[in-house]
Amino acid sequence: MAGLGVVPGEMLRDFVVLGELSLDGTIAAVAGVLPAAIGANAMGRGLICPAACGPEAAWAGGGMEILAPRSLIAIANHFKGTQVLTRPEPALRQDAGSLADLADVRGQESGRRALEIAAAGGHNLLMAGPPGAGKSMLASRLPSILPPLMPRELLEVSMIASIGGELSGGKLTDRRPFRAPHHSASMAAMVGGGLRARPGEASLAHHGVLFLDELPEFTPQVLDSLRQPLEAGEVVIARANHRVSYPARFQLVAAMNPCRCGMAGEPGQSCARGPRCAADYQARLSGPFLDRIDMRIEIPAVTAADLIGASASEASAAVAARVAVARAIQAERYERISTGAVGINAHCGAALIEQVAAPDAAGLRLLQDAAAALKLSARGYHRVLKVARTIADLAGSEEVGRAHLAEAIGYRIGGERVLAAA
Ligand SMILES: Nc1ncnc2c1ncn2[C@@H]1O[C@H](COP(=O)(O)OP(=O)(O)OP(=O)(O)O)[C@@H](O)[C@H]1O
Ligand SMILES: [Mg+2]
């Protein structure tokens, strides 16, 4: 257009331009406009992008010039001055529909407690139990007790969603991501890849939750591909001639049955295929993968008494309030002592957690005994400390005491009990 003299070329030099031109002259939406806008802003340039992406680009900064025309003619008219485009407004999506509430879950007190701790500290959680006990139900209620994204997190999450083409209408949301891929997911779908090195579920769950239901049904390769992001908080996709890295600091929540028929270890039930059934099923999960899970709990079947006579369970709002307080305590602590990269207990490095979760004398004895008896890995040891720190934060305690550690150790061995019962 500049070559034809329709648009003044020298004015275009101050802009980064992106969009997809249709044959009829309209400009179709493209992925990745938010990071492009932030990049353009950093270079001191303006941005020309498709109309549908305008609200997304507007988040990049109040000072920069943003043009979001519907068609090529609209740009020409804008530069001619006959029809000047207005700057798009940044839009926040008002999530319609309320989230599923924890009040619906009857009984399952220990499951609810574990979910609260996991939400407060951002810990990885594995729930095992017979069919229909409420595992999927509990996990799907996690978003209702998590605090909203902080402004800095919101921008990071939105940039990934933008690149993944997942920002509907160019609007951002402050709800934490909750991704629940089906167990048929491929490696590329999970950690990213494909022709344009798109971000995968692990990255789309950044600062939120990655929920893997029916965990052993995922292929072992896909699960093991999560090992590196679980530790490093990012995914590196290597291609023949370039590498892309996407942030992937998510909280892993998983649910599983103890064996294929689901009844192993249930009182009064027996598994037709004996111990092999559970052993084969659980062998699909690798040791290193399980080692990265901070909390493992059993979700027993609910009894009829729980369902019929039980008084109403606590609603999500009350739990969310306690989680918010515990998160505020953590944010304040890490603001004070660390360089800002850490905001919650789960993200602490080894040295930092040893500093902030140093147990009292009684706690230390318990920890030593447990570490020896359970043959805790170094990672396991630090993960126990992190969970104990969160339990103490929920209790409003400055010190990490014996009771906090005992509960944290209980969550660490929960899984071993499940495995042993089989
Ligand atoms: N604790 C509970 N309180 C109330 N309803 C429950 C509870 N547990 C299960 N239900 C009912 O059973 C249904 C199935 O529960 P859910 O899907 O969470 O089971 P699950 O443990 O994930 O089973 P599976 O192992 O088969 O996936 C729920 O939709 C709900 O109607
Ligand atoms: Mg389920």
Short mmCIF file of C-alpha atoms and ligand atoms in Angstrom, two decimals:
data_model
loop_
_atom_site.label_atom_id
_atom_site.label_comp_id
_atom_site.label_asym_id
_atom_site.label_seq_id
_atom_site.Cartn_x
_atom_site.Cartn_y
_atom_site.Cartn_z
CA MET A 1 0.00 0.00 0.00
CA ALA A 2 2.89 2.31 0.79
CA GLY A 3 4.47 1.34 -2.54
CA LEU A 4 1.28 2.30 -4.32
CA GLY A 5 1.27 5.59 -2.48
CA VAL A 6 -2.05 4.93 -0.76
CA VAL A 7 -0.47 5.02 2.68
CA PRO A 8 2.42 7.34 3.53
CA GLY A 9 5.47 5.09 3.91
CA GLU A 10 7.32 7.33 6.33
CA MET A 11 4.44 7.14 8.82
CA LEU A 12 4.46 3.35 8.70
CA ARG A 13 8.05 3.29 9.87
CA ASP A 14 6.87 4.07 13.40
CA PHE A 15 4.63 1.01 13.50
CA VAL A 16 4.87 -2.73 13.87
CA VAL A 17 2.21 -4.24 11.63
CA LEU A 18 0.59 -7.64 11.97
CA GLY A 19 -2.61 -9.29 10.82
CA GLU A 20 -3.94 -11.64 8.19
CA LEU A 21 -5.32 -10.05 5.07
CA SER A 22 -8.38 -11.69 3.50
CA LEU A 23 -9.07 -11.49 -0.24
CA ASP A 24 -11.91 -9.02 0.38
CA GLY A 25 -9.61 -6.61 2.20
CA THR A 26 -10.75 -7.32 5.75
CA ILE A 27 -8.11 -8.12 8.34
CA ALA A 28 -8.57 -11.40 10.22
CA ALA A 29 -7.45 -11.99 13.81
CA VAL A 30 -4.06 -13.57 14.46
CA ALA A 31 -2.44 -15.15 17.52
CA GLY A 32 0.25 -13.50 19.60
CA VAL A 33 -0.83 -9.85 19.42
CA LEU A 34 -0.27 -9.09 23.12
CA PRO A 35 3.43 -10.06 23.17
CA ALA A 36 3.90 -8.31 19.83
CA ALA A 37 2.38 -5.14 21.28
CA ILE A 38 4.65 -5.33 24.33
CA GLY A 39 7.63 -5.81 22.00
CA ALA A 40 6.60 -2.86 19.83
CA ASN A 41 6.18 -0.70 22.92
CA ALA A 42 9.68 -1.62 24.08
CA MET A 43 11.05 -0.50 20.69
CA GLY A 44 9.18 2.79 21.02
CA ARG A 45 6.88 2.01 18.10
CA GLY A 46 3.15 1.83 17.64
CA LEU A 47 1.14 -1.21 16.54
CA ILE A 48 -1.29 -1.90 13.71
CA CYS A 49 -3.27 -5.08 14.41
CA PRO A 50 -6.62 -6.66 13.49
CA ALA A 51 -9.72 -5.07 15.06
CA ALA A 52 -10.56 -8.23 17.02
CA CYS A 53 -7.16 -8.13 18.72
CA GLY A 54 -7.29 -4.43 19.67
CA PRO A 55 -8.53 -4.91 23.25
CA GLU A 56 -5.69 -7.36 23.86
CA ALA A 57 -3.01 -5.05 22.41
CA ALA A 58 -4.26 -2.12 24.48
CA TRP A 59 -2.91 -3.83 27.62
CA ALA A 60 0.65 -3.29 26.44
CA GLY A 61 0.79 0.31 27.61
CA GLY A 62 -1.28 3.47 27.76
CA GLY A 63 1.28 5.60 25.96
CA MET A 64 1.74 3.70 22.71
CA GLU A 65 -0.27 4.26 19.57
CA ILE A 66 -2.50 1.34 18.58
CA LEU A 67 -4.54 1.12 15.41
CA ALA A 68 -6.99 -1.75 15.12
CA PRO A 69 -8.66 -1.44 11.72
CA ARG A 70 -11.29 -3.86 10.40
CA SER A 71 -10.02 -3.59 6.84
CA LEU A 72 -7.27 -2.22 4.66
CA ILE A 73 -9.50 0.66 3.59
CA ALA A 74 -9.87 1.71 7.22
CA ILE A 75 -6.08 2.14 7.49
CA ALA A 76 -5.92 4.15 4.28
CA ASN A 77 -8.75 6.39 5.50
CA HIS A 78 -7.06 6.81 8.86
CA PHE A 79 -3.81 8.03 7.35
CA LYS A 80 -5.68 10.28 4.91
CA GLY A 81 -7.51 11.73 7.87
CA THR A 82 -10.99 11.11 6.52
CA GLN A 83 -11.95 8.57 9.17
CA VAL A 84 -9.65 8.49 12.17
CA LEU A 85 -9.50 5.23 14.14
CA THR A 86 -9.99 5.46 17.90
CA ARG A 87 -7.63 3.69 20.24
CA PRO A 88 -9.02 0.33 21.43
CA GLU A 89 -9.79 -0.03 25.14
CA PRO A 90 -8.21 -2.79 27.24
CA ALA A 91 -10.96 -5.25 28.13
CA LEU A 92 -11.26 -7.65 31.06
CA ARG A 93 -13.52 -10.61 30.57
CA GLN A 94 -16.32 -10.79 33.12
CA ASP A 95 -16.57 -14.50 33.61
CA ALA A 96 -20.21 -15.33 33.38
CA GLY A 97 -21.50 -18.18 35.46
CA SER A 98 -20.23 -18.96 38.91
CA LEU A 99 -17.74 -21.72 39.58
CA ALA A 100 -18.78 -25.09 41.00
CA ASP A 101 -18.86 -24.82 44.81
CA LEU A 102 -17.28 -27.01 47.47
CA ALA A 103 -20.59 -27.00 49.36
CA ASP A 104 -21.78 -29.70 46.95
CA VAL A 105 -19.18 -32.18 48.20
CA ARG A 106 -20.47 -34.24 51.12
CA GLY A 107 -18.11 -35.78 53.65
CA GLN A 108 -14.52 -36.15 52.37
CA GLU A 109 -13.17 -33.97 55.18
CA SER A 110 -9.57 -35.06 54.66
CA GLY A 111 -9.87 -34.54 50.90
CA ARG A 112 -11.19 -31.02 51.45
CA ARG A 113 -8.42 -30.25 53.93
CA ALA A 114 -5.75 -31.45 51.46
CA LEU A 115 -7.29 -29.39 48.68
CA GLU A 116 -7.18 -26.30 50.89
CA ILE A 117 -3.51 -26.83 51.73
CA ALA A 118 -2.64 -27.47 48.09
CA ALA A 119 -4.43 -24.28 47.07
CA ALA A 120 -2.77 -22.22 49.80
CA GLY A 121 0.80 -23.23 48.94
CA GLY A 122 0.48 -24.22 45.28
CA HIS A 123 1.44 -27.84 45.98
CA ASN A 124 1.06 -30.80 43.65
CA LEU A 125 -1.67 -33.18 44.75
CA LEU A 126 -2.59 -36.76 43.84
CA MET A 127 -5.93 -38.22 44.88
CA ALA A 128 -6.52 -41.97 44.72
CA GLY A 129 -9.72 -43.79 45.45
CA PRO A 130 -12.57 -45.97 44.21
CA PRO A 131 -14.94 -44.86 41.42
CA GLY A 132 -17.57 -42.31 42.31
CA ALA A 133 -15.97 -41.12 45.55
CA GLY A 134 -15.79 -37.52 44.37
CA LYS A 135 -12.20 -37.11 43.18
CA SER A 136 -13.04 -35.34 39.94
CA MET A 137 -15.67 -33.39 41.83
CA LEU A 138 -13.15 -32.12 44.40
CA ALA A 139 -10.53 -31.21 41.82
CA SER A 140 -12.96 -29.30 39.63
CA ARG A 141 -13.79 -27.11 42.64
CA LEU A 142 -10.21 -25.98 43.10
CA PRO A 143 -10.67 -22.83 40.95
CA SER A 144 -13.35 -21.64 43.36
CA ILE A 145 -10.87 -21.40 46.25
CA LEU A 146 -7.83 -20.04 44.40
CA PRO A 147 -7.13 -16.30 44.58
CA PRO A 148 -7.33 -14.25 41.35
CA LEU A 149 -4.20 -13.63 39.29
CA MET A 150 -2.00 -10.74 40.35
CA PRO A 151 -1.45 -8.06 37.67
CA ARG A 152 2.04 -9.29 36.75
CA GLU A 153 0.86 -12.90 36.53
CA LEU A 154 -2.14 -11.84 34.50
CA LEU A 155 0.08 -10.38 31.81
CA GLU A 156 2.29 -13.50 31.64
CA VAL A 157 -0.69 -15.85 31.49
CA SER A 158 -2.37 -13.73 28.84
CA MET A 159 0.74 -13.60 26.65
CA ILE A 160 0.88 -17.39 26.56
CA ALA A 161 -2.86 -17.60 25.88
CA SER A 162 -2.39 -15.03 23.11
CA ILE A 163 0.34 -17.06 21.42
CA GLY A 164 -1.80 -20.18 21.80
CA GLY A 165 -4.71 -18.32 20.16
CA GLU A 166 -6.85 -18.81 23.27
CA LEU A 167 -7.84 -15.23 24.09
CA SER A 168 -11.44 -15.04 22.98
CA GLY A 169 -12.37 -11.57 21.73
CA GLY A 170 -9.00 -10.23 22.82
CA LYS A 171 -10.21 -10.00 26.41
CA LEU A 172 -8.06 -10.92 29.38
CA THR A 173 -9.30 -12.60 32.54
CA ASP A 174 -7.96 -12.61 36.09
CA ARG A 175 -9.17 -16.14 36.76
CA ARG A 176 -6.36 -18.63 37.23
CA PRO A 177 -6.08 -21.10 34.35
CA PHE A 178 -7.50 -24.56 35.03
CA ARG A 179 -6.53 -26.96 32.26
CA ALA A 180 -7.89 -30.48 32.23
CA PRO A 181 -6.57 -32.26 29.11
CA HIS A 182 -8.04 -35.64 28.24
CA HIS A 183 -5.82 -38.66 28.86
CA SER A 184 -5.49 -39.25 25.12
CA ALA A 185 -3.41 -36.04 24.90
CA SER A 186 -0.23 -36.29 22.84
CA MET A 187 3.17 -35.06 23.92
CA ALA A 188 2.87 -32.01 21.63
CA ALA A 189 -0.50 -31.16 23.14
CA MET A 190 0.87 -31.48 26.66
CA VAL A 191 4.21 -29.68 26.57
CA GLY A 192 3.91 -27.82 23.28
CA GLY A 193 5.32 -28.26 19.83
CA GLY A 194 3.92 -28.87 16.40
CA LEU A 195 4.57 -26.85 13.29
CA ARG A 196 4.71 -23.43 14.93
CA ALA A 197 5.96 -24.59 18.34
CA ARG A 198 2.68 -23.73 20.00
CA PRO A 199 2.54 -23.70 23.80
CA GLY A 200 1.05 -26.88 25.27
CA GLU A 201 -1.28 -27.52 28.19
CA ALA A 202 1.61 -27.28 30.66
CA SER A 203 2.28 -23.69 29.56
CA LEU A 204 -1.37 -22.73 29.20
CA ALA A 205 -1.70 -23.79 32.86
CA HIS A 206 1.09 -21.36 33.90
CA HIS A 207 0.23 -19.76 37.28
CA GLY A 208 -2.79 -22.04 37.44
CA VAL A 209 -3.73 -25.69 37.67
CA LEU A 210 -3.02 -28.62 35.37
CA PHE A 211 -5.55 -31.31 36.25
CA LEU A 212 -4.85 -34.83 35.03
CA ASP A 213 -7.87 -37.02 35.67
CA GLU A 214 -7.42 -40.81 35.38
CA LEU A 215 -3.66 -40.30 35.71
CA PRO A 216 -2.41 -43.82 34.78
CA GLU A 217 -4.38 -43.69 31.53
CA PHE A 218 -2.01 -41.03 30.17
CA THR A 219 0.83 -42.56 28.20
CA PRO A 220 3.99 -42.90 30.29
CA GLN A 221 5.96 -40.78 27.78
CA VAL A 222 3.52 -37.90 28.10
CA LEU A 223 3.69 -38.03 31.90
CA ASP A 224 7.45 -38.18 31.92
CA SER A 225 7.63 -35.20 29.57
CA LEU A 226 6.14 -33.23 32.47
CA ARG A 227 9.04 -34.06 34.74
CA GLN A 228 11.28 -31.31 33.45
CA PRO A 229 8.68 -28.50 33.58
CA LEU A 230 7.57 -29.67 37.03
CA GLU A 231 11.07 -29.03 38.27
CA ALA A 232 12.21 -26.08 36.17
CA GLY A 233 8.94 -24.23 35.67
CA GLU A 234 9.49 -23.90 31.95
CA VAL A 235 9.31 -25.94 28.77
CA VAL A 236 11.97 -25.85 26.09
CA ILE A 237 10.88 -26.90 22.62
CA ALA A 238 13.83 -27.62 20.39
CA ARG A 239 13.43 -27.51 16.62
CA ALA A 240 16.04 -28.19 13.96
CA ASN A 241 17.05 -24.55 13.73
CA HIS A 242 15.64 -22.82 16.77
CA ARG A 243 14.58 -23.26 20.38
CA VAL A 244 11.57 -21.78 22.06
CA SER A 245 11.04 -21.74 25.78
CA TYR A 246 7.68 -21.11 27.38
CA PRO A 247 7.05 -20.62 31.09
CA ALA A 248 5.19 -23.57 32.65
CA ARG A 249 4.98 -23.07 36.40
CA PHE A 250 1.76 -24.90 37.11
CA GLN A 251 0.26 -26.74 40.03
CA LEU A 252 -0.32 -30.39 39.19
CA VAL A 253 -3.49 -32.00 40.49
CA ALA A 254 -4.18 -35.61 39.55
CA ALA A 255 -6.79 -38.24 40.29
CA MET A 256 -6.65 -42.00 39.85
CA ASN A 257 -8.23 -45.29 40.85
CA PRO A 258 -5.91 -47.67 42.69
CA CYS A 259 -6.38 -50.32 39.99
CA ARG A 260 -8.24 -50.77 36.74
CA CYS A 261 -11.42 -52.08 38.36
CA GLY A 262 -11.02 -49.40 41.00
CA MET A 263 -11.68 -51.49 44.07
CA ALA A 264 -8.22 -52.51 45.27
CA GLY A 265 -7.79 -51.80 48.95
CA GLU A 266 -11.46 -51.04 49.57
CA PRO A 267 -12.80 -52.68 52.71
CA GLY A 268 -15.32 -55.39 51.83
CA GLN A 269 -14.37 -55.38 48.17
CA SER A 270 -11.96 -57.64 46.40
CA CYS A 271 -10.30 -57.21 43.09
CA ALA A 272 -10.95 -60.11 40.73
CA ARG A 273 -7.49 -60.01 39.21
CA GLY A 274 -5.69 -59.97 42.55
CA PRO A 275 -2.64 -57.91 43.33
CA ARG A 276 -1.46 -57.93 39.71
CA CYS A 277 -4.29 -55.62 38.69
CA ALA A 278 -3.13 -52.78 40.92
CA ALA A 279 0.56 -53.41 40.34
CA ASP A 280 0.20 -53.27 36.56
CA TYR A 281 -1.96 -50.19 36.71
CA GLN A 282 0.31 -48.25 39.02
CA ALA A 283 3.46 -49.29 37.20
CA ARG A 284 2.43 -46.86 34.48
CA LEU A 285 3.52 -44.03 36.78
CA SER A 286 7.27 -43.66 37.02
CA GLY A 287 9.04 -43.20 40.35
CA PRO A 288 10.60 -39.85 39.43
CA PHE A 289 7.19 -38.56 38.38
CA LEU A 290 5.60 -39.59 41.67
CA ASP A 291 8.54 -38.12 43.58
CA ARG A 292 7.50 -34.68 42.29
CA ILE A 293 4.09 -34.92 43.90
CA ASP A 294 4.03 -33.20 47.29
CA MET A 295 0.77 -34.55 48.62
CA ARG A 296 -0.91 -37.91 48.06
CA ILE A 297 -4.21 -38.72 49.65
CA GLU A 298 -6.79 -41.45 49.68
CA ILE A 299 -10.36 -40.51 48.88
CA PRO A 300 -12.50 -43.29 50.35
CA ALA A 301 -15.97 -44.05 49.03
CA VAL A 302 -18.68 -41.87 50.56
CA THR A 303 -21.17 -43.69 52.72
CA ALA A 304 -24.91 -43.39 52.37
CA ALA A 305 -24.99 -41.67 55.77
CA ASP A 306 -22.71 -38.95 54.41
CA LEU A 307 -25.03 -38.34 51.51
CA ILE A 308 -28.40 -38.51 53.26
CA GLY A 309 -28.19 -37.20 56.78
CA ALA A 310 -25.15 -34.97 56.55
CA SER A 311 -25.41 -31.29 57.30
CA ALA A 312 -24.32 -28.93 54.55
CA SER A 313 -20.60 -28.76 53.89
CA GLU A 314 -18.56 -25.59 54.12
CA ALA A 315 -18.88 -23.39 51.04
CA SER A 316 -15.99 -22.34 48.81
CA ALA A 317 -16.10 -18.69 49.89
CA ALA A 318 -15.07 -19.52 53.46
CA VAL A 319 -12.20 -21.75 52.29
CA ALA A 320 -11.10 -19.17 49.72
CA ALA A 321 -10.84 -16.56 52.49
CA ARG A 322 -8.45 -18.75 54.50
CA VAL A 323 -6.41 -19.52 51.38
CA ALA A 324 -6.16 -15.79 50.61
CA VAL A 325 -4.87 -15.06 54.13
CA ALA A 326 -2.25 -17.81 53.88
CA ARG A 327 -1.15 -16.54 50.46
CA ALA A 328 -0.84 -13.00 51.79
CA ILE A 329 1.41 -14.25 54.61
CA GLN A 330 3.62 -15.99 52.04
CA ALA A 331 3.74 -12.99 49.69
CA GLU A 332 4.74 -10.74 52.57
CA ARG A 333 7.47 -13.13 53.75
CA TYR A 334 9.06 -13.64 50.33
CA GLU A 335 8.81 -9.94 49.56
CA ARG A 336 10.89 -9.39 52.69
CA ILE A 337 13.65 -11.95 52.18
CA SER A 338 13.92 -13.00 48.55
CA THR A 339 14.54 -11.30 45.26
CA GLY A 340 10.96 -11.39 44.12
CA ALA A 341 10.94 -14.53 41.97
CA VAL A 342 9.19 -16.48 44.71
CA GLY A 343 5.64 -15.78 45.82
CA ILE A 344 4.37 -19.03 47.30
CA ASN A 345 5.89 -21.90 49.26
CA ALA A 346 5.80 -24.34 46.35
CA HIS A 347 8.17 -22.12 44.34
CA CYS A 348 10.89 -21.95 47.01
CA GLY A 349 14.35 -23.25 46.20
CA ALA A 350 16.04 -25.74 48.53
CA ALA A 351 18.12 -23.19 50.42
CA LEU A 352 15.23 -20.78 50.85
CA ILE A 353 12.80 -23.37 52.20
CA GLU A 354 15.40 -24.64 54.69
CA GLN A 355 15.70 -21.06 55.89
CA VAL A 356 11.99 -20.22 56.19
CA ALA A 357 10.72 -23.61 57.36
CA ALA A 358 13.40 -24.52 59.90
CA PRO A 359 11.50 -26.72 62.38
CA ASP A 360 11.69 -26.48 66.17
CA ALA A 361 13.59 -29.16 68.15
CA ALA A 362 10.67 -31.60 68.43
CA GLY A 363 9.86 -31.15 64.77
CA LEU A 364 13.45 -31.74 63.78
CA ARG A 365 13.54 -35.06 65.65
CA LEU A 366 10.34 -36.18 63.97
CA LEU A 367 11.66 -35.15 60.58
CA GLN A 368 14.93 -37.02 61.08
CA ASP A 369 13.13 -40.19 62.13
CA ALA A 370 10.64 -39.97 59.29
CA ALA A 371 13.31 -39.24 56.68
CA ALA A 372 15.24 -42.33 57.75
CA ALA A 373 12.23 -44.61 58.04
CA LEU A 374 10.67 -43.51 54.76
CA LYS A 375 13.96 -43.19 52.88
CA LEU A 376 12.93 -39.74 51.74
CA SER A 377 14.75 -38.44 48.69
CA ALA A 378 16.38 -35.03 48.98
CA ARG A 379 13.54 -33.72 46.88
CA GLY A 380 11.03 -35.45 49.12
CA TYR A 381 12.63 -33.88 52.18
CA HIS A 382 12.32 -30.37 50.75
CA ARG A 383 8.80 -30.98 49.56
CA VAL A 384 7.75 -32.09 53.04
CA LEU A 385 9.21 -28.84 54.40
CA LYS A 386 7.27 -26.81 51.86
CA VAL A 387 3.95 -28.44 52.71
CA ALA A 388 4.66 -28.08 56.44
CA ARG A 389 5.39 -24.38 55.90
CA THR A 390 2.01 -23.97 54.19
CA ILE A 391 0.21 -25.83 56.99
CA ALA A 392 1.86 -23.50 59.51
CA ASP A 393 0.88 -20.48 57.39
CA LEU A 394 -2.74 -21.64 57.32
CA ALA A 395 -2.61 -21.95 61.09
CA GLY A 396 -1.11 -18.45 61.34
CA SER A 397 2.02 -19.84 62.97
CA GLU A 398 5.42 -18.23 62.51
CA GLU A 399 7.21 -21.44 63.57
CA VAL A 400 6.99 -24.78 61.81
CA GLY A 401 6.13 -27.18 64.62
CA ARG A 402 5.92 -30.91 65.11
CA ALA A 403 2.20 -31.07 64.33
CA HIS A 404 2.64 -29.24 61.04
CA LEU A 405 5.45 -31.57 60.01
CA ALA A 406 3.52 -34.66 61.05
CA GLU A 407 0.62 -33.70 58.82
CA ALA A 408 2.96 -32.93 55.91
CA ILE A 409 4.73 -36.28 56.29
CA GLY A 410 1.32 -37.97 56.34
CA TYR A 411 0.59 -36.51 52.92
CA ARG A 412 3.96 -37.67 51.64
CA ILE A 413 3.31 -41.30 52.61
CA GLY A 414 -0.38 -41.27 51.71
CA GLY A 415 0.50 -42.67 48.31
CA GLU A 416 2.71 -45.40 49.68
CA ARG A 417 -0.23 -46.59 51.76
CA VAL A 418 -2.37 -46.64 48.64
CA LEU A 419 0.26 -48.66 46.81
CA ALA A 420 0.78 -51.01 49.74
CA ALA A 421 -2.93 -51.67 50.14
CA ALA A 422 -3.13 -53.01 46.64
N1 LIG B 1 -18.60 -36.67 48.29
C1 LIG B 1 -19.62 -36.54 47.45
N2 LIG B 1 -20.64 -35.71 47.75
C2 LIG B 1 -21.68 -35.58 46.90
N3 LIG B 1 -21.79 -36.19 45.72
C3 LIG B 1 -20.82 -37.04 45.36
C4 LIG B 1 -19.68 -37.24 46.20
N4 LIG B 1 -18.87 -38.13 45.60
C5 LIG B 1 -19.45 -38.44 44.44
N5 LIG B 1 -20.62 -37.80 44.28
C6 LIG B 1 -21.52 -37.92 43.13
O1 LIG B 1 -20.94 -38.88 42.26
C7 LIG B 1 -20.63 -38.29 41.00
C8 LIG B 1 -19.30 -38.82 40.51
O2 LIG B 1 -18.24 -38.29 41.27
P1 LIG B 1 -16.80 -38.09 40.65
O3 LIG B 1 -16.89 -38.01 39.17
O4 LIG B 1 -16.14 -36.97 41.34
O5 LIG B 1 -16.14 -39.47 41.07
P2 LIG B 1 -14.63 -39.91 40.87
O6 LIG B 1 -14.09 -40.17 42.24
O7 LIG B 1 -13.92 -38.96 40.03
O8 LIG B 1 -14.84 -41.32 40.17
P3 LIG B 1 -13.95 -42.02 39.00
O9 LIG B 1 -12.83 -42.70 39.70
O10 LIG B 1 -14.88 -43.00 38.40
O11 LIG B 1 -13.52 -40.96 38.07
C9 LIG B 1 -20.64 -36.80 41.22
O12 LIG B 1 -21.02 -36.10 40.09
C10 LIG B 1 -21.66 -36.65 42.34
O13 LIG B 1 -22.95 -36.59 41.81
MG MG B 2 -13.23 -39.05 38.09
#
